[in-house]
Amino acid sequence: RKEVEQDPGPFNVPEGATVAFNCTYSNSASQSFFWYRQDCRKEPKLLMSVYSSGNEDGRFTAQLNRASQYISLLIRDSKLSDSATYLCVVHPRGKLIFGQGTTLQVKP
Amino acid sequence: NAGVMQNPRHLVRRRGQEARLRCSPMKGHSHVYWYRQLPEEGLKFMVYLQKENIIDESGMPKERFSAEFPKEGPSILRIQQVVRGDSAAYFCASSQTGQNTEAFFGQGTRLTVV
């Protein structure tokens, strides 16, 4: 079983749609969690940290369910510029572990 | 405040040569991570270092690959006797501490072995 699993997609949605990604992780000792975004094989860029209480940043909402060991990312009112690969990252002590990524394509 | 700096951005090596990839972390960051990304694949962890220490090298191939993060200067990922299969993007990230803090990535080094 992979340490971090994501549905690779692609998710094809129209502009303005709401889309949600989930990610599951296997290491229950994981302490911190993040969502990164990667465009066209460029470097991953931090999108947001994921807190136990959930957090929101504009159109983006991240949630953590420790009991079920999954993390989610919700994007509201999708923009064309949101098209990218979204990477779920789990951080037990030490290394950052990346999921395979979920590809989002927002269509006009 | 410069971000994570990697150089070179592109590196071409012939089979059998050595490749040296450099990573200067963000100011104030003492933790460095190296990742490899093959075409159409995800990021694969290679090694996690602190100043002068290798903390976790579980993702490093056993042969030809080595990494260091000296007290002074950048972190170096070294690949000896490169083969075509080493062609990939190599990304470095840095963080302030080893847990509960965000990590930031450099622009990567694209290694092509011909």
PDB file of C-alpha atoms in Angstrom:
ATOM      1  CA  ARG A   1       0.000   0.000   0.000  1.00  0.00           C
ATOM      2  CA  LYS A   2       1.337   3.443  -0.900  1.00  0.00           C
ATOM      3  CA  GLU A   3       2.068   5.778   1.977  1.00  0.00           C
ATOM      4  CA  VAL A   4      -0.013   8.527   0.383  1.00  0.00           C
ATOM      5  CA  GLU A   5      -2.720   7.786  -2.180  1.00  0.00           C
ATOM      6  CA  GLN A   6      -4.539  10.145  -4.483  1.00  0.00           C
ATOM      7  CA  ASP A   7      -6.886   9.654  -7.408  1.00  0.00           C
ATOM      8  CA  PRO A   8      -4.724  10.776 -10.352  1.00  0.00           C
ATOM      9  CA  GLY A   9      -7.747  12.032 -12.311  1.00  0.00           C
ATOM     10  CA  PRO A  10      -7.866  13.938 -14.549  1.00  0.00           C
ATOM     11  CA  PHE A  11     -10.758  15.931 -13.226  1.00  0.00           C
ATOM     12  CA  ASN A  12     -12.262  17.960 -16.080  1.00  0.00           C
ATOM     13  CA  VAL A  13     -14.607  20.659 -14.813  1.00  0.00           C
ATOM     14  CA  PRO A  14     -16.176  23.809 -16.264  1.00  0.00           C
ATOM     15  CA  GLU A  15     -15.255  27.250 -14.985  1.00  0.00           C
ATOM     16  CA  GLY A  16     -17.178  28.114 -11.864  1.00  0.00           C
ATOM     17  CA  ALA A  17     -17.562  24.512 -10.726  1.00  0.00           C
ATOM     18  CA  THR A  18     -16.757  23.228  -7.270  1.00  0.00           C
ATOM     19  CA  VAL A  19     -14.329  20.326  -7.176  1.00  0.00           C
ATOM     20  CA  ALA A  20     -13.021  18.211  -4.315  1.00  0.00           C
ATOM     21  CA  PHE A  21      -9.944  16.022  -4.021  1.00  0.00           C
ATOM     22  CA  ASN A  22      -9.261  13.427  -1.381  1.00  0.00           C
ATOM     23  CA  CYS A  23      -6.054  11.877  -0.211  1.00  0.00           C
ATOM     24  CA  THR A  24      -5.475   8.983   2.180  1.00  0.00           C
ATOM     25  CA  TYR A  25      -2.335   8.255   4.161  1.00  0.00           C
ATOM     26  CA  SER A  26      -1.125   5.149   5.955  1.00  0.00           C
ATOM     27  CA  ASN A  27       1.173   6.474   8.676  1.00  0.00           C
ATOM     28  CA  SER A  28      -0.985   7.289  11.677  1.00  0.00           C
ATOM     29  CA  ALA A  29       1.985   9.024  13.318  1.00  0.00           C
ATOM     30  CA  SER A  30       1.961  11.747  10.663  1.00  0.00           C
ATOM     31  CA  GLN A  31       1.928  15.129  12.265  1.00  0.00           C
ATOM     32  CA  SER A  32       1.521  17.726   9.577  1.00  0.00           C
ATOM     33  CA  PHE A  33      -0.140  17.852   6.190  1.00  0.00           C
ATOM     34  CA  PHE A  34      -0.021  20.108   3.177  1.00  0.00           C
ATOM     35  CA  TRP A  35      -1.409  20.648  -0.295  1.00  0.00           C
ATOM     36  CA  TYR A  36       1.002  21.689  -3.018  1.00  0.00           C
ATOM     37  CA  ARG A  37       0.333  22.659  -6.592  1.00  0.00           C
ATOM     38  CA  GLN A  38       2.542  21.747  -9.535  1.00  0.00           C
ATOM     39  CA  ASP A  39       2.246  23.317 -12.982  1.00  0.00           C
ATOM     40  CA  CYS A  40       3.634  21.714 -16.121  1.00  0.00           C
ATOM     41  CA  ARG A  41       6.540  19.893 -14.386  1.00  0.00           C
ATOM     42  CA  LYS A  42       7.709  23.066 -12.659  1.00  0.00           C
ATOM     43  CA  GLU A  43       8.587  23.084  -8.991  1.00  0.00           C
ATOM     44  CA  PRO A  44       5.795  22.280  -6.525  1.00  0.00           C
ATOM     45  CA  LYS A  45       4.451  25.342  -4.765  1.00  0.00           C
ATOM     46  CA  LEU A  46       2.862  25.317  -1.353  1.00  0.00           C
ATOM     47  CA  LEU A  47      -0.862  25.915  -1.609  1.00  0.00           C
ATOM     48  CA  MET A  48      -1.858  25.560   2.006  1.00  0.00           C
ATOM     49  CA  SER A  49      -1.182  23.741   5.238  1.00  0.00           C
ATOM     50  CA  VAL A  50      -3.924  21.479   6.590  1.00  0.00           C
ATOM     51  CA  TYR A  51      -4.906  21.880  10.216  1.00  0.00           C
ATOM     52  CA  SER A  52      -6.945  19.573  12.389  1.00  0.00           C
ATOM     53  CA  SER A  53      -9.690  22.166  12.681  1.00  0.00           C
ATOM     54  CA  GLY A  54      -9.804  22.689   8.926  1.00  0.00           C
ATOM     55  CA  ASN A  55      -8.762  25.887   7.229  1.00  0.00           C
ATOM     56  CA  GLU A  56      -9.877  28.112   4.426  1.00  0.00           C
ATOM     57  CA  ASP A  57      -7.985  30.440   2.127  1.00  0.00           C
ATOM     58  CA  GLY A  58     -10.247  32.264  -0.283  1.00  0.00           C
ATOM     59  CA  ARG A  59     -11.783  29.697  -2.628  1.00  0.00           C
ATOM     60  CA  PHE A  60      -9.769  26.856  -1.132  1.00  0.00           C
ATOM     61  CA  THR A  61     -10.754  24.790   1.901  1.00  0.00           C
ATOM     62  CA  ALA A  62      -8.651  22.001   3.373  1.00  0.00           C
ATOM     63  CA  GLN A  63      -9.786  19.463   5.932  1.00  0.00           C
ATOM     64  CA  LEU A  64      -8.149  16.691   7.893  1.00  0.00           C
ATOM     65  CA  ASN A  65      -9.799  13.576   9.288  1.00  0.00           C
ATOM     66  CA  ARG A  66      -7.262  11.869  11.528  1.00  0.00           C
ATOM     67  CA  ALA A  67      -9.559   9.005  12.496  1.00  0.00           C
ATOM     68  CA  SER A  68     -10.037   7.966   8.880  1.00  0.00           C
ATOM     69  CA  GLN A  69      -6.590   9.163   7.823  1.00  0.00           C
ATOM     70  CA  TYR A  70      -7.633  11.318   4.924  1.00  0.00           C
ATOM     71  CA  ILE A  71      -7.189  14.893   3.800  1.00  0.00           C
ATOM     72  CA  SER A  72      -9.384  16.822   1.437  1.00  0.00           C
ATOM     73  CA  LEU A  73      -9.120  19.940  -0.694  1.00  0.00           C
ATOM     74  CA  LEU A  74     -12.176  21.794  -1.936  1.00  0.00           C
ATOM     75  CA  ILE A  75     -11.931  24.396  -4.672  1.00  0.00           C
ATOM     76  CA  ARG A  76     -14.946  26.625  -5.194  1.00  0.00           C
ATOM     77  CA  ASP A  77     -15.694  28.749  -8.258  1.00  0.00           C
ATOM     78  CA  SER A  78     -12.936  27.119 -10.327  1.00  0.00           C
ATOM     79  CA  LYS A  79     -10.844  29.378 -12.558  1.00  0.00           C
ATOM     80  CA  LEU A  80      -8.938  28.447 -15.690  1.00  0.00           C
ATOM     81  CA  SER A  81      -5.774  29.272 -13.767  1.00  0.00           C
ATOM     82  CA  ASP A  82      -6.560  26.522 -11.254  1.00  0.00           C
ATOM     83  CA  SER A  83      -5.617  23.932 -13.896  1.00  0.00           C
ATOM     84  CA  ALA A  84      -2.653  22.098 -12.408  1.00  0.00           C
ATOM     85  CA  THR A  85      -1.661  18.967 -10.543  1.00  0.00           C
ATOM     86  CA  TYR A  86      -2.502  19.039  -6.831  1.00  0.00           C
ATOM     87  CA  LEU A  87      -0.175  17.137  -4.542  1.00  0.00           C
ATOM     88  CA  CYS A  88      -1.118  15.863  -1.116  1.00  0.00           C
ATOM     89  CA  VAL A  89       1.837  15.855   1.269  1.00  0.00           C
ATOM     90  CA  VAL A  90       2.180  14.065   4.578  1.00  0.00           C
ATOM     91  CA  HIS A  91       4.936  14.894   7.012  1.00  0.00           C
ATOM     92  CA  PRO A  92       5.679  12.336   9.671  1.00  0.00           C
ATOM     93  CA  ARG A  93       8.945  12.968  11.471  1.00  0.00           C
ATOM     94  CA  GLY A  94      11.526  13.675   8.835  1.00  0.00           C
ATOM     95  CA  LYS A  95      10.827  13.345   5.138  1.00  0.00           C
ATOM     96  CA  LEU A  96       7.904  14.839   3.280  1.00  0.00           C
ATOM     97  CA  ILE A  97       5.901  12.156   1.511  1.00  0.00           C
ATOM     98  CA  PHE A  98       4.111  13.144  -1.673  1.00  0.00           C
ATOM     99  CA  GLY A  99       1.084  11.591  -3.260  1.00  0.00           C
ATOM    100  CA  GLN A 100       1.080  10.932  -6.972  1.00  0.00           C
ATOM    101  CA  GLY A 101      -0.976  14.063  -7.565  1.00  0.00           C
ATOM    102  CA  THR A 102      -4.441  14.763  -8.925  1.00  0.00           C
ATOM    103  CA  THR A 103      -4.698  16.564 -12.250  1.00  0.00           C
ATOM    104  CA  LEU A 104      -7.341  19.257 -12.591  1.00  0.00           C
ATOM    105  CA  GLN A 105      -8.316  20.729 -15.933  1.00  0.00           C
ATOM    106  CA  VAL A 106     -10.727  23.647 -15.814  1.00  0.00           C
ATOM    107  CA  LYS A 107     -12.482  24.255 -19.138  1.00  0.00           C
ATOM    108  CA  PRO A 108     -14.019  27.535 -20.311  1.00  0.00           C
TER     109      PRO A 108
ATOM    110  CA  ASN B   1      14.884  37.198   0.633  1.00  0.00           C
ATOM    111  CA  ALA B   2      15.960  34.682  -1.962  1.00  0.00           C
ATOM    112  CA  GLY B   3      14.112  31.417  -2.191  1.00  0.00           C
ATOM    113  CA  VAL B   4      15.649  28.000  -2.624  1.00  0.00           C
ATOM    114  CA  MET B   5      18.289  28.204  -5.326  1.00  0.00           C
ATOM    115  CA  GLN B   6      19.252  25.247  -7.453  1.00  0.00           C
ATOM    116  CA  ASN B   7      21.911  25.111 -10.086  1.00  0.00           C
ATOM    117  CA  PRO B   8      22.433  24.358 -12.765  1.00  0.00           C
ATOM    118  CA  ARG B   9      18.874  24.544 -14.117  1.00  0.00           C
ATOM    119  CA  HIS B  10      19.782  22.212 -16.963  1.00  0.00           C
ATOM    120  CA  LEU B  11      22.611  19.714 -17.065  1.00  0.00           C
ATOM    121  CA  VAL B  12      23.613  17.426 -19.899  1.00  0.00           C
ATOM    122  CA  ARG B  13      25.999  14.575 -19.213  1.00  0.00           C
ATOM    123  CA  ARG B  14      27.269  11.680 -21.280  1.00  0.00           C
ATOM    124  CA  ARG B  15      26.863   8.174 -19.945  1.00  0.00           C
ATOM    125  CA  GLY B  16      29.597   7.425 -17.434  1.00  0.00           C
ATOM    126  CA  GLN B  17      30.217  11.035 -16.403  1.00  0.00           C
ATOM    127  CA  GLU B  18      29.486  12.554 -13.013  1.00  0.00           C
ATOM    128  CA  ALA B  19      26.649  14.958 -12.282  1.00  0.00           C
ATOM    129  CA  ARG B  20      26.736  17.439  -9.400  1.00  0.00           C
ATOM    130  CA  LEU B  21      23.554  19.222  -8.460  1.00  0.00           C
ATOM    131  CA  ARG B  22      23.601  22.102  -5.994  1.00  0.00           C
ATOM    132  CA  CYS B  23      20.950  23.424  -3.676  1.00  0.00           C
ATOM    133  CA  SER B  24      21.159  26.514  -1.493  1.00  0.00           C
ATOM    134  CA  PRO B  25      18.309  26.551   1.035  1.00  0.00           C
ATOM    135  CA  MET B  26      16.318  29.612   1.997  1.00  0.00           C
ATOM    136  CA  LYS B  27      17.958  31.856   4.544  1.00  0.00           C
ATOM    137  CA  GLY B  28      17.404  30.486   8.025  1.00  0.00           C
ATOM    138  CA  HIS B  29      16.549  26.967   6.799  1.00  0.00           C
ATOM    139  CA  SER B  30      18.745  24.141   7.985  1.00  0.00           C
ATOM    140  CA  HIS B  31      16.793  21.176   6.582  1.00  0.00           C
ATOM    141  CA  VAL B  32      17.081  20.051   2.974  1.00  0.00           C
ATOM    142  CA  TYR B  33      15.181  17.404   1.016  1.00  0.00           C
ATOM    143  CA  TRP B  34      15.973  16.028  -2.432  1.00  0.00           C
ATOM    144  CA  TYR B  35      13.358  14.562  -4.762  1.00  0.00           C
ATOM    145  CA  ARG B  36      13.472  13.032  -8.220  1.00  0.00           C
ATOM    146  CA  GLN B  37      10.689  13.268 -10.763  1.00  0.00           C
ATOM    147  CA  LEU B  38      10.710  11.087 -13.833  1.00  0.00           C
ATOM    148  CA  PRO B  39       8.578  12.076 -16.838  1.00  0.00           C
ATOM    149  CA  GLU B  40       4.874  11.394 -16.221  1.00  0.00           C
ATOM    150  CA  GLU B  41       5.572  10.288 -12.638  1.00  0.00           C
ATOM    151  CA  GLY B  42       5.263  11.752  -9.164  1.00  0.00           C
ATOM    152  CA  LEU B  43       7.909  13.122  -6.838  1.00  0.00           C
ATOM    153  CA  LYS B  44      10.030  10.410  -5.276  1.00  0.00           C
ATOM    154  CA  PHE B  45      11.823  11.135  -2.024  1.00  0.00           C
ATOM    155  CA  MET B  46      15.571  10.580  -2.125  1.00  0.00           C
ATOM    156  CA  VAL B  47      17.263  12.007   0.951  1.00  0.00           C
ATOM    157  CA  TYR B  48      16.698  14.332   3.901  1.00  0.00           C
ATOM    158  CA  LEU B  49      19.635  16.216   5.402  1.00  0.00           C
ATOM    159  CA  GLN B  50      20.392  18.669   8.122  1.00  0.00           C
ATOM    160  CA  LYS B  51      23.619  20.613   8.323  1.00  0.00           C
ATOM    161  CA  GLU B  52      26.449  18.054   8.273  1.00  0.00           C
ATOM    162  CA  ASN B  53      24.062  15.128   8.841  1.00  0.00           C
ATOM    163  CA  ILE B  54      22.121  12.712   6.670  1.00  0.00           C
ATOM    164  CA  ILE B  55      18.885  12.080   8.524  1.00  0.00           C
ATOM    165  CA  ASP B  56      17.065   9.784   6.096  1.00  0.00           C
ATOM    166  CA  GLU B  57      18.493   8.371   2.879  1.00  0.00           C
ATOM    167  CA  SER B  58      15.944   5.613   2.430  1.00  0.00           C
ATOM    168  CA  GLY B  59      15.081   6.828  -1.076  1.00  0.00           C
ATOM    169  CA  MET B  60      18.625   6.955  -2.395  1.00  0.00           C
ATOM    170  CA  PRO B  61      19.803   4.236  -4.771  1.00  0.00           C
ATOM    171  CA  LYS B  62      22.474   2.191  -3.030  1.00  0.00           C
ATOM    172  CA  GLU B  63      25.106   2.817  -5.658  1.00  0.00           C
ATOM    173  CA  ARG B  64      26.378   5.860  -7.553  1.00  0.00           C
ATOM    174  CA  PHE B  65      24.268   8.386  -5.592  1.00  0.00           C
ATOM    175  CA  SER B  66      25.448  10.439  -2.644  1.00  0.00           C
ATOM    176  CA  ALA B  67      24.405  13.628  -0.915  1.00  0.00           C
ATOM    177  CA  GLU B  68      25.931  16.049   1.522  1.00  0.00           C
ATOM    178  CA  PHE B  69      25.024  19.267   3.283  1.00  0.00           C
ATOM    179  CA  PRO B  70      28.219  20.769   4.682  1.00  0.00           C
ATOM    180  CA  LYS B  71      28.435  23.318   7.450  1.00  0.00           C
ATOM    181  CA  GLU B  72      29.228  25.982   4.874  1.00  0.00           C
ATOM    182  CA  GLY B  73      27.912  26.044   1.336  1.00  0.00           C
ATOM    183  CA  PRO B  74      25.093  24.381  -0.556  1.00  0.00           C
ATOM    184  CA  SER B  75      23.799  20.868  -0.375  1.00  0.00           C
ATOM    185  CA  ILE B  76      25.193  18.685  -3.146  1.00  0.00           C
ATOM    186  CA  LEU B  77      23.561  15.695  -4.816  1.00  0.00           C
ATOM    187  CA  ARG B  78      26.188  13.719  -6.658  1.00  0.00           C
ATOM    188  CA  ILE B  79      25.542  11.042  -9.250  1.00  0.00           C
ATOM    189  CA  GLN B  80      28.528   9.074 -10.418  1.00  0.00           C
ATOM    190  CA  GLN B  81      28.735   7.190 -13.705  1.00  0.00           C
ATOM    191  CA  VAL B  82      25.390   8.441 -14.913  1.00  0.00           C
ATOM    192  CA  VAL B  83      23.136   6.231 -17.022  1.00  0.00           C
ATOM    193  CA  ARG B  84      20.204   7.144 -19.280  1.00  0.00           C
ATOM    194  CA  GLY B  85      17.762   6.148 -16.558  1.00  0.00           C
ATOM    195  CA  ASP B  86      19.081   8.964 -14.362  1.00  0.00           C
ATOM    196  CA  SER B  87      17.555  11.530 -16.734  1.00  0.00           C
ATOM    197  CA  ALA B  88      14.941  13.322 -14.644  1.00  0.00           C
ATOM    198  CA  ALA B  89      14.085  16.536 -12.842  1.00  0.00           C
ATOM    199  CA  TYR B  90      15.751  16.782  -9.446  1.00  0.00           C
ATOM    200  CA  PHE B  91      14.080  19.085  -6.966  1.00  0.00           C
ATOM    201  CA  CYS B  92      15.422  20.341  -3.694  1.00  0.00           C
ATOM    202  CA  ALA B  93      13.285  21.728  -0.876  1.00  0.00           C
ATOM    203  CA  SER B  94      14.205  23.386   2.400  1.00  0.00           C
ATOM    204  CA  SER B  95      12.436  23.965   5.674  1.00  0.00           C
ATOM    205  CA  GLN B  96      13.191  25.736   8.904  1.00  0.00           C
ATOM    206  CA  THR B  97      12.744  22.662  11.080  1.00  0.00           C
ATOM    207  CA  GLY B  98      12.176  18.995  10.403  1.00  0.00           C
ATOM    208  CA  GLN B  99       8.523  18.867  11.331  1.00  0.00           C
ATOM    209  CA  ASN B 100       5.367  20.937  11.401  1.00  0.00           C
ATOM    210  CA  THR B 101       6.778  23.587   9.092  1.00  0.00           C
ATOM    211  CA  GLU B 102       6.294  24.183   5.404  1.00  0.00           C
ATOM    212  CA  ALA B 103       8.951  23.270   2.881  1.00  0.00           C
ATOM    213  CA  PHE B 104       9.742  25.376  -0.160  1.00  0.00           C
ATOM    214  CA  PHE B 105      11.120  24.112  -3.435  1.00  0.00           C
ATOM    215  CA  GLY B 106      13.784  25.291  -5.811  1.00  0.00           C
ATOM    216  CA  GLN B 107      13.158  25.395  -9.540  1.00  0.00           C
ATOM    217  CA  GLY B 108      14.859  22.067 -10.053  1.00  0.00           C
ATOM    218  CA  THR B 109      17.704  20.742 -12.161  1.00  0.00           C
ATOM    219  CA  ARG B 110      16.801  18.937 -15.365  1.00  0.00           C
ATOM    220  CA  LEU B 111      19.404  16.261 -15.939  1.00  0.00           C
ATOM    221  CA  THR B 112      19.683  14.735 -19.395  1.00  0.00           C
ATOM    222  CA  VAL B 113      22.030  11.825 -19.952  1.00  0.00           C
ATOM    223  CA  VAL B 114      22.994  11.273 -23.584  1.00  0.00           C
TER     224      VAL B 114
END
